[in-house]
Amino acid sequence: MTDPTDTRDTGPRVGTPLWAFLAGVIVIGFTALVVALLRLDTTGLVELGRTALFWVVTALVILGELRPVMVSSAAAVGGTYPSAMFTFAVLLHYGLPVAVLLQAVAIAVNGVATRKAWHRVMFNVAQSTLALTAAAVVLGAFGIMPSAVAPWVPSGADLPAIGLAGVAYFATRAMLVCGAVALHERRSIVRVLRATVGPQSLVYAALLGLAPPVVVVMAHSPGIVPLFVAPLAAVYFTATLSMRRDHQALHDELTGLPNRKLLIVSTEEALAEARQDERVGLFLLDLDRFKEVNDTMGHPVGDRLLQMVAHRLTHSVRPGDVVARLGGDEFAVLLPSIRDAHAAREVAARLRAALTEPVRLEGMTFDLDGSVGIALYPDHAPDFEMLLQRADVAMYLAKEGRTGVELYQADKDRNSPERLNLLGDLRRGLDNHELKLHYQPKVSLADGAHSTVHGVEALLRWRHPVHGSIAPSEFIPLAEQSYLMRQLTEYVINEALEQAARWWNTGLPVQISVNISARDLLDSALAEQLEAGLARLQLPPAAIQLEVTERILTGQQAYTHDTIKALAALGVPLALDDFGTGYSSLIRLQRLAVSEVKIDASFVRRIAESEDDDRIVRSIVDLVRSLGLRSVAEGVESDAVAVRLAEMGCDLGQGWLFCHPMPATEATAWLRERHTTGPEAAYALRPEVTTA
């Protein structure tokens, strides 16, 4: 199978260490080739050319160079070419000049047949020439100097010389090739040698060990030489089966990319060799809207899309980086060496840029995008499993925030020990009634004195016995992603009903609004809890109001769910919070039985300075009035804004201009100083509402 991560045909940039290494090896190797060819006895070569044996051996060298023996799909350098056996035999029998000539021709034919880049062909000619030269030097030290005119045939006494020559040949090739790979992939040469020498030394030992018998047969029974193809075929067959099993165990079948097992091995190696001044990066990448492609076009198109994504990713990272597929549309990228978080972000941005290029399949154009989470060693985690977990956390932060790329942040990790401890403290805080409701009034804007109160909004506050005041933005998102959210909602509703009962029973008929999530709104227990609480405290349904975010309008369940129907039958009013952030929902507004619309503070605060925000707020107020609903402006903090809202016809305002959130006792005193009518209030669970 073709390796989609193979980028060795990409030429090195001039001046880089890899370019200098390749250039040096090529210059030295071709110099050795020229020197060897100058020593070639042309008369002897012509005589050899007249023999069938020479052309048989030449054909075997060329054929042996066309396809390597792969002993492991995880080997860093690749396979071993059987041509080494016949080339080494030619070196032993005819000498160095003939051997380097045949090897150079075979490598050139391989380059043309496989379309290798010119720098790879030249490097392969050079390194094989140097390896043969090293072997010839060892043989010469033992007085063995064969030539085309005086072929040499080994005997049993020559085995030490042949063995050392074979070691010199293998060691030279291994060092030169592994050095190039190490520079290309920016890995330690020790790591590359360790991954390569073991499996390839066995194959070279077998191939070079067969060379002396080949020489003996060439000298005494040349017609039998082609029979050596049989053991080579057996080696091919055995190695192919082994490689296939290895490949299936370590690679994804669809894309050919490394799978989780190989990613673990690669990451552990990178962590073991990480230098103090650099980081190891692990990215987790998830495609956005891939399920839509599968559902619409079918899985075959989805599979082809994943293959294209794999190709784009592998050609967008640096040599030595590992792109793996973990399953579905989830990919991982390992950066064995990265300078810092900024450099990691640059690589992640390049990956996303490659993905966003339109893809055309089945006559259709697809626009892809993805979310990337980044975790770094040792900054964020000490091992693979923790790196992967924290990259996953970062990826979901990127999805939630729609930022595309996010670096792991411990304070946003819902699974971090600190946040788990906070979750336990929150549970105990609910049991011990550490969480209290504060109340912020909503006042009439038509009343210039702003003395007419139409209710209060309840805001949750938590004073931790050890850490002091904890902002809602810290514990509300934590509760929303845990089992505590339902308990927290029940706690808040009970507290709000109890306070409403105290006010209503003492002549302050103030409505309290409670902000709930979409999940709460679709919980069948919500209506039951409200009905039981209202009955127990003998309160009318208007004593409490539920606020939901405008995003509820985007779901069809909001109009059909039994809980919505039960709340409507009970008579508990609904209000839309943060309205204005989703204009696509305007047409649906009338379909949901709400009595009040709260205009998002992000628009309200700027209406005195921004004409665009002024137009947005004015259009919302007009729309709400046309539907017979009440409008409430959040975040009113200046007289200029209050006056502008009153001119627009906005009914109510809420913000620091009128009053800060107050504990129940202060709110009671504040309310008694004012005349209250048609009470209403709201409680906001969402952090952007409760930070006041």
Coordinates of C-alpha atoms in Angstrom, one line a residue, residues 52-69 80-111 113 124-125 128-129 132 169 173 207-208 211 214-215 218 225-226 228-229 232 236:
A52 CA 24.9 -14.4 -21.6
L53 CA 25.8 -14.6 -17.9
F54 CA 26.6 -10.9 -17.7
W55 CA 23.2 -9.9 -19.1
V56 CA 21.4 -12.4 -16.9
V57 CA 23.1 -10.9 -13.8
T58 CA 22.4 -7.3 -15.1
A59 CA 18.7 -8.2 -15.6
L60 CA 18.6 -9.7 -12.0
V61 CA 20.2 -6.5 -10.6
I62 CA 17.7 -4.3 -12.4
L63 CA 14.7 -6.5 -11.5
G64 CA 15.9 -6.7 -7.9
E65 CA 15.9 -2.9 -7.7
L66 CA 12.3 -2.4 -8.8
R67 CA 10.6 -3.7 -5.7
P68 CA 11.9 -3.7 -2.2
V69 CA 11.4 -6.4 0.4
T80 CA 15.5 -3.5 1.3
Y81 CA 16.1 -4.1 -2.4
P82 CA 17.1 -7.7 -3.4
S83 CA 19.5 -6.2 -6.0
A84 CA 22.0 -6.0 -3.1
M85 CA 22.5 -9.7 -3.3
F86 CA 23.4 -9.7 -7.0
T87 CA 25.4 -6.4 -6.8
F88 CA 27.5 -7.8 -4.0
A89 CA 28.0 -10.9 -6.0
V90 CA 29.2 -8.8 -8.9
L91 CA 31.5 -6.9 -6.6
L92 CA 33.0 -10.2 -5.4
H93 CA 33.3 -11.7 -8.8
Y94 CA 34.0 -8.8 -11.2
G95 CA 35.2 -6.0 -8.9
L96 CA 34.1 -2.5 -7.9
P97 CA 33.8 -0.8 -11.3
V98 CA 31.4 -3.3 -12.8
A99 CA 29.4 -3.4 -9.6
V100 CA 28.9 0.4 -9.3
L101 CA 28.0 0.6 -13.0
L102 CA 25.3 -2.0 -12.8
Q103 CA 23.9 -0.6 -9.5
A104 CA 23.8 3.0 -10.9
V105 CA 21.9 1.7 -14.0
A106 CA 19.4 -0.2 -11.8
I107 CA 18.8 2.8 -9.6
A108 CA 18.2 5.0 -12.6
V109 CA 15.7 2.5 -14.0
N110 CA 14.0 2.4 -10.7
G111 CA 13.8 6.2 -10.6
A113 CA 9.8 3.4 -13.2
N124 CA 20.7 6.5 -3.9
V125 CA 23.3 6.2 -6.6
S128 CA 25.1 2.7 -2.9
T129 CA 28.4 3.6 -4.6
L132 CA 30.2 -0.8 -2.5
Y169 CA 28.5 -2.4 3.0
R173 CA 24.2 2.3 3.6
L207 CA 20.8 -11.3 0.9
L208 CA 24.6 -10.7 1.3
A211 CA 26.1 -13.6 -2.7
V214 CA 25.9 -16.9 -6.4
V215 CA 29.5 -16.2 -7.3
M218 CA 28.4 -17.9 -11.8
V225 CA 22.0 -18.5 -11.7
P226 CA 18.4 -17.7 -12.6
F228 CA 18.3 -17.9 -7.3
V229 CA 15.1 -16.1 -8.2
L232 CA 14.1 -14.4 -3.5
Y236 CA 9.2 -11.7 -1.0

